[in-house]
PDB file of C-alpha atoms and ligand atoms in Angstrom:
ATOM      1  CA  UNK A1021     -82.924  18.064  -7.892  1.00  0.00           C
ATOM      2  CA  UNK A1022     -79.350  17.647  -8.329  1.00  0.00           C
ATOM      3  CA  UNK A1023     -77.451  19.479  -5.513  1.00  0.00           C
ATOM      4  CA  UNK A1024     -73.844  19.772  -6.338  1.00  0.00           C
ATOM      5  CA  UNK A1025     -71.638  20.548  -3.338  1.00  0.00           C
ATOM      6  CA  UNK A1026     -68.825  23.163  -4.379  1.00  0.00           C
ATOM      7  CA  UNK A1027     -68.143  23.826  -1.122  1.00  0.00           C
ATOM      8  CA  UNK A1028     -69.554  22.782   2.577  1.00  0.00           C
ATOM      9  CA  UNK A1029     -67.393  23.470   5.580  1.00  0.00           C
ATOM     10  CA  UNK A1030     -67.077  26.795   7.730  1.00  0.00           C
ATOM     11  CA  UNK A1031     -63.800  27.983   6.639  1.00  0.00           C
ATOM     12  CA  UNK A1032     -61.120  27.728   4.378  1.00  0.00           C
ATOM     13  CA  UNK A1033     -58.050  25.214   4.161  1.00  0.00           C
ATOM     14  CA  UNK A1034     -56.512  23.526   1.514  1.00  0.00           C
ATOM     15  CA  UNK A1035     -59.338  20.784  -0.064  1.00  0.00           C
ATOM     16  CA  UNK A1036     -61.688  22.279   2.256  1.00  0.00           C
ATOM     17  CA  UNK A1037     -64.062  25.077   0.815  1.00  0.00           C
ATOM     18  CA  UNK A1038     -66.754  27.816   1.954  1.00  0.00           C
ATOM     19  CA  UNK A1039     -70.202  27.029   1.741  1.00  0.00           C
ATOM     20  CA  UNK A1040     -71.583  26.897  -1.639  1.00  0.00           C
ATOM     21  CA  UNK A1041     -75.105  24.410  -3.196  1.00  0.00           C
ATOM     22  CA  UNK A1042     -75.725  24.512  -6.696  1.00  0.00           C
ATOM     23  CA  UNK A1043     -79.001  23.315  -7.436  1.00  0.00           C
ATOM     24  CA  UNK A1044     -79.789  21.897 -11.124  1.00  0.00           C
ATOM     25  CA  UNK A1045     -76.775  23.890 -12.246  1.00  0.00           C
ATOM     26  CA  UNK A1046     -78.641  27.493 -12.494  1.00  0.00           C
ATOM     27  CA  UNK A1047     -79.404  28.258  -9.201  1.00  0.00           C
ATOM     28  CA  UNK A1048     -76.950  29.045  -6.235  1.00  0.00           C
ATOM     29  CA  UNK A1049     -77.022  28.501  -2.349  1.00  0.00           C
ATOM     30  CA  UNK A1050     -75.240  30.539  -1.098  1.00  0.00           C
ATOM     31  CA  UNK A1051     -71.840  31.906  -2.641  1.00  0.00           C
ATOM     32  CA  UNK A1052     -68.587  31.140  -0.705  1.00  0.00           C
ATOM     33  CA  UNK A1053     -66.592  28.957  -3.405  1.00  0.00           C
ATOM     34  CA  UNK A1054     -67.834  29.350  -7.216  1.00  0.00           C
ATOM     35  CA  UNK A1055     -65.093  30.545  -9.481  1.00  0.00           C
ATOM     36  CA  UNK A1056     -62.177  28.015  -7.600  1.00  0.00           C
ATOM     37  CA  UNK A1057     -64.199  25.155  -8.750  1.00  0.00           C
ATOM     38  CA  UNK A1058     -66.804  25.994 -11.881  1.00  0.00           C
ATOM     39  CA  UNK A1059     -65.682  26.567 -15.152  1.00  0.00           C
ATOM     40  CA  UNK A1060     -66.453  29.405 -17.007  1.00  0.00           C
ATOM     41  CA  UNK A1061     -69.398  27.529 -18.971  1.00  0.00           C
ATOM     42  CA  UNK A1062     -71.038  26.333 -15.834  1.00  0.00           C
ATOM     43  CA  UNK A1063     -70.018  30.016 -14.352  1.00  0.00           C
ATOM     44  CA  UNK A1064     -72.299  31.702 -17.181  1.00  0.00           C
ATOM     45  CA  UNK A1065     -75.102  29.226 -16.698  1.00  0.00           C
ATOM     46  CA  UNK A1066     -75.699  30.507 -13.131  1.00  0.00           C
ATOM     47  CA  UNK A1067     -79.387  32.588 -12.835  1.00  0.00           C
ATOM     48  CA  UNK A1068     -79.828  32.932  -9.196  1.00  0.00           C
ATOM     49  CA  UNK A1069     -78.088  33.020  -6.197  1.00  0.00           C
ATOM     50  CA  UNK A1070     -79.823  32.359  -2.980  1.00  0.00           C
ATOM     51  CA  UNK A1071     -77.981  34.184   0.064  1.00  0.00           C
ATOM     52  CA  UNK A1072     -78.675  32.825   3.451  1.00  0.00           C
ATOM     53  CA  UNK A1073     -76.783  35.731   5.311  1.00  0.00           C
ATOM     54  CA  UNK A1074     -73.815  38.548   4.278  1.00  0.00           C
ATOM     55  CA  UNK A1075     -70.813  36.744   6.449  1.00  0.00           C
ATOM     56  CA  UNK A1076     -67.873  36.367   3.797  1.00  0.00           C
ATOM     57  CA  UNK A1077     -67.397  32.256   3.573  1.00  0.00           C
ATOM     58  CA  UNK A1078     -71.538  32.567   2.128  1.00  0.00           C
ATOM     59  CA  UNK A1079     -70.936  35.291  -0.695  1.00  0.00           C
ATOM     60  CA  UNK A1080     -67.345  35.989  -1.425  1.00  0.00           C
ATOM     61  CA  UNK A1081     -67.591  34.617  -4.863  1.00  0.00           C
ATOM     62  CA  UNK A1082     -69.854  36.386  -5.935  1.00  0.00           C
ATOM     63  CA  UNK A1083     -67.655  39.120  -6.692  1.00  0.00           C
ATOM     64  CA  UNK A1084     -64.825  37.465  -8.447  1.00  0.00           C
ATOM     65  CA  UNK A1085     -68.345  35.395 -10.320  1.00  0.00           C
ATOM     66  CA  UNK A1086     -69.501  38.917 -11.442  1.00  0.00           C
ATOM     67  CA  UNK A1087     -66.290  39.650 -12.821  1.00  0.00           C
ATOM     68  CA  UNK A1088     -65.980  36.377 -15.044  1.00  0.00           C
ATOM     69  CA  UNK A1089     -69.686  36.887 -16.087  1.00  0.00           C
ATOM     70  CA  UNK A1090     -68.538  40.911 -17.123  1.00  0.00           C
ATOM     71  CA  UNK A1091     -65.474  39.772 -19.518  1.00  0.00           C
ATOM     72  CA  UNK A1092     -67.775  36.630 -20.880  1.00  0.00           C
ATOM     73  CA  UNK A1093     -71.883  37.724 -21.824  1.00  0.00           C
ATOM     74  CA  UNK A1094     -72.313  41.278 -22.085  1.00  0.00           C
ATOM     75  CA  UNK A1095     -75.439  40.583 -23.378  1.00  0.00           C
ATOM     76  CA  UNK A1096     -77.097  38.230 -21.834  1.00  0.00           C
ATOM     77  CA  UNK A1097     -79.363  38.465 -18.717  1.00  0.00           C
ATOM     78  CA  UNK A1098     -78.088  39.478 -15.210  1.00  0.00           C
ATOM     79  CA  UNK A1099     -77.525  37.040 -12.507  1.00  0.00           C
ATOM     80  CA  UNK A1100     -79.755  37.696  -9.324  1.00  0.00           C
ATOM     81  CA  UNK A1101     -78.698  37.645  -5.961  1.00  0.00           C
ATOM     82  CA  UNK A1102     -81.163  37.293  -3.660  1.00  0.00           C
ATOM     83  CA  UNK A1103     -81.554  38.068  -0.163  1.00  0.00           C
ATOM     84  CA  UNK A1104     -83.721  39.833   2.756  1.00  0.00           C
ATOM     85  CA  UNK A1105     -83.343  43.920   2.910  1.00  0.00           C
ATOM     86  CA  UNK A1106     -80.367  43.675   5.635  1.00  0.00           C
ATOM     87  CA  UNK A1107     -77.913  41.418   3.705  1.00  0.00           C
ATOM     88  CA  UNK A1108     -79.233  43.087   0.462  1.00  0.00           C
ATOM     89  CA  UNK A1109     -77.866  46.267   2.178  1.00  0.00           C
ATOM     90  CA  UNK A1110     -74.602  44.873   3.551  1.00  0.00           C
ATOM     91  CA  UNK A1111     -73.394  43.239   0.003  1.00  0.00           C
ATOM     92  CA  UNK A1112     -74.042  46.852  -1.414  1.00  0.00           C
ATOM     93  CA  UNK A1113     -72.870  48.629   0.921  1.00  0.00           C
ATOM     94  CA  UNK A1114     -69.998  46.399   2.240  1.00  0.00           C
ATOM     95  CA  UNK A1115     -68.496  44.488  -0.892  1.00  0.00           C
ATOM     96  CA  UNK A1116     -70.010  46.232  -4.041  1.00  0.00           C
ATOM     97  CA  UNK A1117     -69.371  49.411  -3.200  1.00  0.00           C
ATOM     98  CA  UNK A1118     -66.619  50.728  -5.929  1.00  0.00           C
ATOM     99  CA  UNK A1119     -64.115  50.579  -3.246  1.00  0.00           C
ATOM    100  CA  UNK A1120     -63.454  46.628  -2.102  1.00  0.00           C
ATOM    101  CA  UNK A1121     -65.176  45.910  -5.706  1.00  0.00           C
ATOM    102  CA  UNK A1122     -66.801  47.699  -8.557  1.00  0.00           C
ATOM    103  CA  UNK A1123     -70.668  48.062  -8.183  1.00  0.00           C
ATOM    104  CA  UNK A1124     -71.445  45.301 -11.044  1.00  0.00           C
ATOM    105  CA  UNK A1125     -75.438  46.324 -10.152  1.00  0.00           C
ATOM    106  CA  UNK A1126     -74.978  49.175 -12.490  1.00  0.00           C
ATOM    107  CA  UNK A1127     -71.859  47.795 -14.828  1.00  0.00           C
ATOM    108  CA  UNK A1128     -71.527  48.022 -17.762  1.00  0.00           C
ATOM    109  CA  UNK A1129     -75.136  50.429 -17.758  1.00  0.00           C
ATOM    110  CA  UNK A1130     -77.928  50.709 -15.817  1.00  0.00           C
ATOM    111  CA  UNK A1131     -79.869  48.801 -17.845  1.00  0.00           C
ATOM    112  CA  UNK A1132     -77.618  45.745 -18.654  1.00  0.00           C
ATOM    113  CA  UNK A1133     -75.730  45.103 -15.684  1.00  0.00           C
ATOM    114  CA  UNK A1134     -74.065  41.697 -14.750  1.00  0.00           C
ATOM    115  CA  UNK A1135     -75.728  41.460 -11.191  1.00  0.00           C
ATOM    116  CA  UNK A1136     -79.189  42.516 -10.020  1.00  0.00           C
ATOM    117  CA  UNK A1137     -79.758  42.743  -6.123  1.00  0.00           C
ATOM    118  CA  UNK A1138     -83.827  41.178  -5.265  1.00  0.00           C
ATOM    119  CA  UNK A1139     -84.712  41.905  -1.861  1.00  0.00           C
ATOM    120  CA  UNK A1140     -87.439  39.131  -0.298  1.00  0.00           C
ATOM    121  CA  UNK A1141     -89.519  39.188   2.343  1.00  0.00           C
ATOM    122  CA  UNK A1142     -89.095  36.317   4.980  1.00  0.00           C
ATOM    123  CA  UNK A1143     -92.404  33.999   4.896  1.00  0.00           C
ATOM    124  CA  UNK A1144     -93.328  35.022   1.211  1.00  0.00           C
ATOM    125  CA  UNK A1145     -93.425  32.621  -1.086  1.00  0.00           C
ATOM    126  CA  UNK A1146     -91.544  33.323  -4.515  1.00  0.00           C
ATOM    127  CA  UNK A1147     -91.342  31.594  -7.801  1.00  0.00           C
ATOM    128  CA  UNK A1148     -87.156  30.275  -9.335  1.00  0.00           C
ATOM    129  CA  UNK A1149     -88.304  28.163 -12.685  1.00  0.00           C
ATOM    130  CA  UNK A1150     -89.854  25.600 -11.389  1.00  0.00           C
ATOM    131  CA  UNK A1151     -89.722  25.704  -7.644  1.00  0.00           C
ATOM    132  CA  UNK A1152     -91.530  27.744  -4.974  1.00  0.00           C
ATOM    133  CA  UNK A1153     -89.035  29.424  -2.447  1.00  0.00           C
ATOM    134  CA  UNK A1154     -89.410  30.910   1.015  1.00  0.00           C
ATOM    135  CA  UNK A1155     -87.139  32.479   3.425  1.00  0.00           C
ATOM    136  CA  UNK A1156     -87.681  31.557   6.990  1.00  0.00           C
ATOM    137  CA  UNK A1157     -85.182  33.511  10.000  1.00  0.00           C
ATOM    138  CA  UNK A1158     -83.147  31.598  11.591  1.00  0.00           C
ATOM    139  CA  UNK A1159     -81.135  32.289  14.908  1.00  0.00           C
ATOM    140  CA  UNK A1160     -77.300  33.465  13.634  1.00  0.00           C
ATOM    141  CA  UNK A1161     -75.367  36.799  14.954  1.00  0.00           C
ATOM    142  CA  UNK A1162     -76.354  38.723  11.765  1.00  0.00           C
ATOM    143  CA  UNK A1163     -79.709  38.595  10.005  1.00  0.00           C
ATOM    144  CA  UNK A1164     -79.700  35.193   8.694  1.00  0.00           C
ATOM    145  CA  UNK A1165     -81.880  32.850   6.992  1.00  0.00           C
ATOM    146  CA  UNK A1166     -82.961  29.530   5.678  1.00  0.00           C
ATOM    147  CA  UNK A1167     -84.585  28.997   2.531  1.00  0.00           C
ATOM    148  CA  UNK A1168     -87.606  26.388   2.473  1.00  0.00           C
ATOM    149  CA  UNK A1169     -87.816  25.254  -1.784  1.00  0.00           C
ATOM    150  CA  UNK A1170     -91.027  22.933  -2.957  1.00  0.00           C
ATOM    151  CA  UNK A1171     -91.150  21.116  -5.964  1.00  0.00           C
ATOM    152  CA  UNK A1172     -93.822  18.946  -7.214  1.00  0.00           C
ATOM    153  CA  UNK A1173     -91.897  16.379  -5.928  1.00  0.00           C
ATOM    154  CA  UNK A1174     -91.358  17.328  -2.509  1.00  0.00           C
ATOM    155  CA  UNK A1175     -89.929  20.158   0.231  1.00  0.00           C
ATOM    156  CA  UNK A1176     -86.152  20.390   1.055  1.00  0.00           C
ATOM    157  CA  UNK A1177     -84.888  23.189   3.888  1.00  0.00           C
ATOM    158  CA  UNK A1178     -81.451  24.772   3.599  1.00  0.00           C
ATOM    159  CA  UNK A1179     -80.695  26.194   6.828  1.00  0.00           C
ATOM    160  CA  UNK A1180     -78.240  28.801   6.658  1.00  0.00           C
ATOM    161  CA  UNK A1181     -75.634  29.242   9.613  1.00  0.00           C
ATOM    162  CA  UNK A1182     -77.582  29.058  12.969  1.00  0.00           C
ATOM    163  CA  UNK A1183     -77.650  28.257  16.697  1.00  0.00           C
ATOM    164  CA  UNK A1184     -80.839  26.931  18.215  1.00  0.00           C
ATOM    165  CA  UNK A1185     -83.898  28.145  16.222  1.00  0.00           C
ATOM    166  CA  UNK A1186     -87.413  27.679  16.286  1.00  0.00           C
ATOM    167  CA  UNK A1187     -89.411  28.781  13.251  1.00  0.00           C
ATOM    168  CA  UNK A1188     -87.837  27.273  10.638  1.00  0.00           C
ATOM    169  CA  UNK A1189     -88.834  23.781  12.565  1.00  0.00           C
ATOM    170  CA  UNK A1190     -92.380  25.207  12.608  1.00  0.00           C
ATOM    171  CA  UNK A1191     -92.527  25.564   9.189  1.00  0.00           C
ATOM    172  CA  UNK A1192     -90.948  22.562   8.436  1.00  0.00           C
ATOM    173  CA  UNK A1193     -93.759  20.212  10.714  1.00  0.00           C
ATOM    174  CA  UNK A1194     -96.006  21.770   8.599  1.00  0.00           C
ATOM    175  CA  UNK A1195     -94.448  20.615   4.931  1.00  0.00           C
ATOM    176  CA  UNK A1196     -95.866  17.792   2.530  1.00  0.00           C
ATOM    177  CA  UNK A1197     -93.207  15.993   2.300  1.00  0.00           C
ATOM    178  CA  UNK A1198     -90.467  17.313   3.449  1.00  0.00           C
ATOM    179  CA  UNK A1199     -87.017  14.639   1.952  1.00  0.00           C
ATOM    180  CA  UNK A1200     -84.480  15.934   2.739  1.00  0.00           C
ATOM    181  CA  UNK A1201     -82.553  19.079   5.236  1.00  0.00           C
ATOM    182  CA  UNK A1202     -79.297  20.835   5.021  1.00  0.00           C
ATOM    183  CA  UNK A1203     -77.682  21.964   8.077  1.00  0.00           C
ATOM    184  CA  UNK A1204     -74.934  22.887  10.150  1.00  0.00           C
ATOM    185  CA  UNK A1205     -72.314  22.097  12.649  1.00  0.00           C
ATOM    186  CA  UNK A1206     -69.309  23.516  13.086  1.00  0.00           C
ATOM    187  CA  UNK A1207     -67.595  23.247  16.103  1.00  0.00           C
ATOM    188  CA  UNK A1208     -67.086  20.162  18.509  1.00  0.00           C
ATOM    189  CA  UNK A1209     -68.922  19.518  21.602  1.00  0.00           C
ATOM    190  CA  UNK A1210     -66.134  20.862  23.825  1.00  0.00           C
ATOM    191  CA  UNK A1211     -66.662  24.189  22.325  1.00  0.00           C
ATOM    192  CA  UNK A1212     -70.552  24.389  22.564  1.00  0.00           C
ATOM    193  CA  UNK A1213     -69.617  28.340  24.282  1.00  0.00           C
ATOM    194  CA  UNK A1214     -67.733  29.065  21.404  1.00  0.00           C
ATOM    195  CA  UNK A1215     -70.658  27.692  19.395  1.00  0.00           C
ATOM    196  CA  UNK A1216     -73.144  29.736  21.359  1.00  0.00           C
ATOM    197  CA  UNK A1217     -71.414  32.726  20.707  1.00  0.00           C
ATOM    198  CA  UNK A1218     -70.984  32.408  17.176  1.00  0.00           C
ATOM    199  CA  UNK A1219     -74.649  31.457  17.059  1.00  0.00           C
ATOM    200  CA  UNK A1220     -73.677  27.658  15.306  1.00  0.00           C
ATOM    201  CA  UNK A1221     -74.479  24.287  16.261  1.00  0.00           C
ATOM    202  CA  UNK A1222     -72.374  21.482  17.864  1.00  0.00           C
ATOM    203  CA  UNK A1223     -73.039  17.832  17.071  1.00  0.00           C
ATOM    204  CA  UNK A1224     -74.621  17.592  20.625  1.00  0.00           C
ATOM    205  CA  UNK A1225     -76.741  21.022  19.662  1.00  0.00           C
ATOM    206  CA  UNK A1226     -77.817  19.657  16.222  1.00  0.00           C
ATOM    207  CA  UNK A1227     -79.346  16.652  17.610  1.00  0.00           C
ATOM    208  CA  UNK A1228     -81.276  18.501  19.727  1.00  0.00           C
ATOM    209  CA  UNK A1229     -82.585  20.426  16.628  1.00  0.00           C
ATOM    210  CA  UNK A1230     -83.160  17.686  14.600  1.00  0.00           C
ATOM    211  CA  UNK A1231     -85.407  16.036  17.440  1.00  0.00           C
ATOM    212  CA  UNK A1232     -87.588  19.474  16.850  1.00  0.00           C
ATOM    213  CA  UNK A1233     -88.859  17.597  13.471  1.00  0.00           C
ATOM    214  CA  UNK A1234     -91.455  15.236  15.000  1.00  0.00           C
ATOM    215  CA  UNK A1235     -92.449  12.717  13.685  1.00  0.00           C
ATOM    216  CA  UNK A1236     -90.763  13.422  10.216  1.00  0.00           C
ATOM    217  CA  UNK A1237     -87.805  11.602   8.986  1.00  0.00           C
ATOM    218  CA  UNK A1238     -85.879  13.459   6.128  1.00  0.00           C
ATOM    219  CA  UNK A1239     -82.526  12.875   4.922  1.00  0.00           C
ATOM    220  CA  UNK A1240     -79.949  15.226   7.160  1.00  0.00           C
ATOM    221  CA  UNK A1241     -77.033  16.654   5.284  1.00  0.00           C
ATOM    222  CA  UNK A1242     -74.717  18.307   7.403  1.00  0.00           C
ATOM    223  CA  UNK A1243     -72.657  21.212   6.254  1.00  0.00           C
ATOM    224  CA  UNK A1244     -70.079  24.128   7.761  1.00  0.00           C
ATOM    225  CA  UNK A1245     -67.409  22.341   9.940  1.00  0.00           C
ATOM    226  CA  UNK A1246     -64.547  24.076  10.881  1.00  0.00           C
ATOM    227  CA  UNK A1247     -62.032  22.179   9.204  1.00  0.00           C
ATOM    228  CA  UNK A1248     -60.031  21.822  12.090  1.00  0.00           C
ATOM    229  CA  UNK A1249     -62.384  19.798  14.486  1.00  0.00           C
ATOM    230  CA  UNK A1250     -63.619  18.219  11.573  1.00  0.00           C
ATOM    231  CA  UNK A1251     -62.074  15.075  12.992  1.00  0.00           C
ATOM    232  CA  UNK A1252     -63.766  15.294  16.136  1.00  0.00           C
ATOM    233  CA  UNK A1253     -67.292  16.482  14.771  1.00  0.00           C
ATOM    234  CA  UNK A1254     -67.500  13.346  12.978  1.00  0.00           C
ATOM    235  CA  UNK A1255     -66.701  10.726  16.220  1.00  0.00           C
ATOM    236  CA  UNK A1256     -69.276  13.131  17.802  1.00  0.00           C
ATOM    237  CA  UNK A1257     -71.965  13.155  15.073  1.00  0.00           C
ATOM    238  CA  UNK A1258     -71.048   8.831  15.217  1.00  0.00           C
ATOM    239  CA  UNK A1259     -72.330   8.726  18.510  1.00  0.00           C
ATOM    240  CA  UNK A1260     -75.807  10.410  17.926  1.00  0.00           C
ATOM    241  CA  UNK A1261     -76.343   6.955  15.933  1.00  0.00           C
ATOM    242  CA  UNK A1262     -78.795   9.070  13.984  1.00  0.00           C
ATOM    243  CA  UNK A1263     -78.870   7.091  10.394  1.00  0.00           C
ATOM    244  CA  UNK A1264     -80.341   9.893   8.492  1.00  0.00           C
ATOM    245  CA  UNK A1265     -77.413  11.891   9.309  1.00  0.00           C
ATOM    246  CA  UNK A1266     -75.065  12.305   6.168  1.00  0.00           C
ATOM    247  CA  UNK A1267     -72.001  14.702   6.277  1.00  0.00           C
ATOM    248  CA  UNK A1268     -71.467  16.309   3.027  1.00  0.00           C
ATOM    249  CA  UNK A1269     -67.733  16.187   0.982  1.00  0.00           C
ATOM    250  CA  UNK A1270     -66.995  18.635  -1.310  1.00  0.00           C
ATOM    251  CA  UNK A1271     -67.384  17.849  -4.681  1.00  0.00           C
ATOM    252  CA  UNK A1272     -70.077  15.355  -3.693  1.00  0.00           C
ATOM    253  CA  UNK A1273     -73.392  15.620  -6.219  1.00  0.00           C
ATOM    254  CA  UNK A1274     -76.525  14.590  -4.454  1.00  0.00           C
ATOM    255  CA  UNK A1275     -80.186  13.922  -6.182  1.00  0.00           C
ATOM    256  CA  UNK A1276     -83.228  14.507  -4.317  1.00  0.00           C
ATOM    257  CA  UNK A1277     -86.393  12.778  -5.989  1.00  0.00           C
TER     258      UNK A1277
HETATM  259 ZN1   ZN B1839     -70.553  30.460   7.881  1.00  0.00          ZN
HETATM  260 ZN1   ZN B1840     -72.438  32.785   9.491  1.00  0.00          ZN
END
């Protein structure tokens, strides 16, 4: 699996973009950053968007993608926006509501639309091309899931925004051949109280979460740092002395084999 990092931060500043990972050129994992970094051809290639939760830093560019796709490929299949019921309900009610943005799930017509919203249930496996995907609830301030993606070569877990959580680690410990975990650390250790209130992890919190992997030793890819605290977070991650942790950067491409 090829993972292209379109954005890996918990907010936006010049050079720092909200979270979005492009898998094998066709599946987006969250949609905080699409249209400012992908060419129109690359945008048209996107078939699926797996959404972890409805916070704006994870969904905002679905709106601009839909607009670009509409004016570029009217006859092609819809982009499937996949999420749990609460997430899809929130996108429909608060973004694609014909007030903030047009409802691209009925544009240009009911039958031939730009976006298709698809509701999935946590814990129920589904297929995307050659990948088996399962959503697992995590612990954030709103309904949020992580995604477990299994292929013939192994498994990868993308955890959405989360504070301390349990179920996804239980799932992780049962997986065959867990190769990588993408997980957040948003705030420095000095802001643990703010992290608890906002449902995020600090480096120390991340260290506690990773111990829940038990004997497993996947690569750990870190994202969602608040840009203004990135330097401190990097220093504190260094102090954990866990060689498996790699802090992601915008534009990076990772191959998981
Ligand atoms: Zn976020
Ligand atoms: Zn969030």
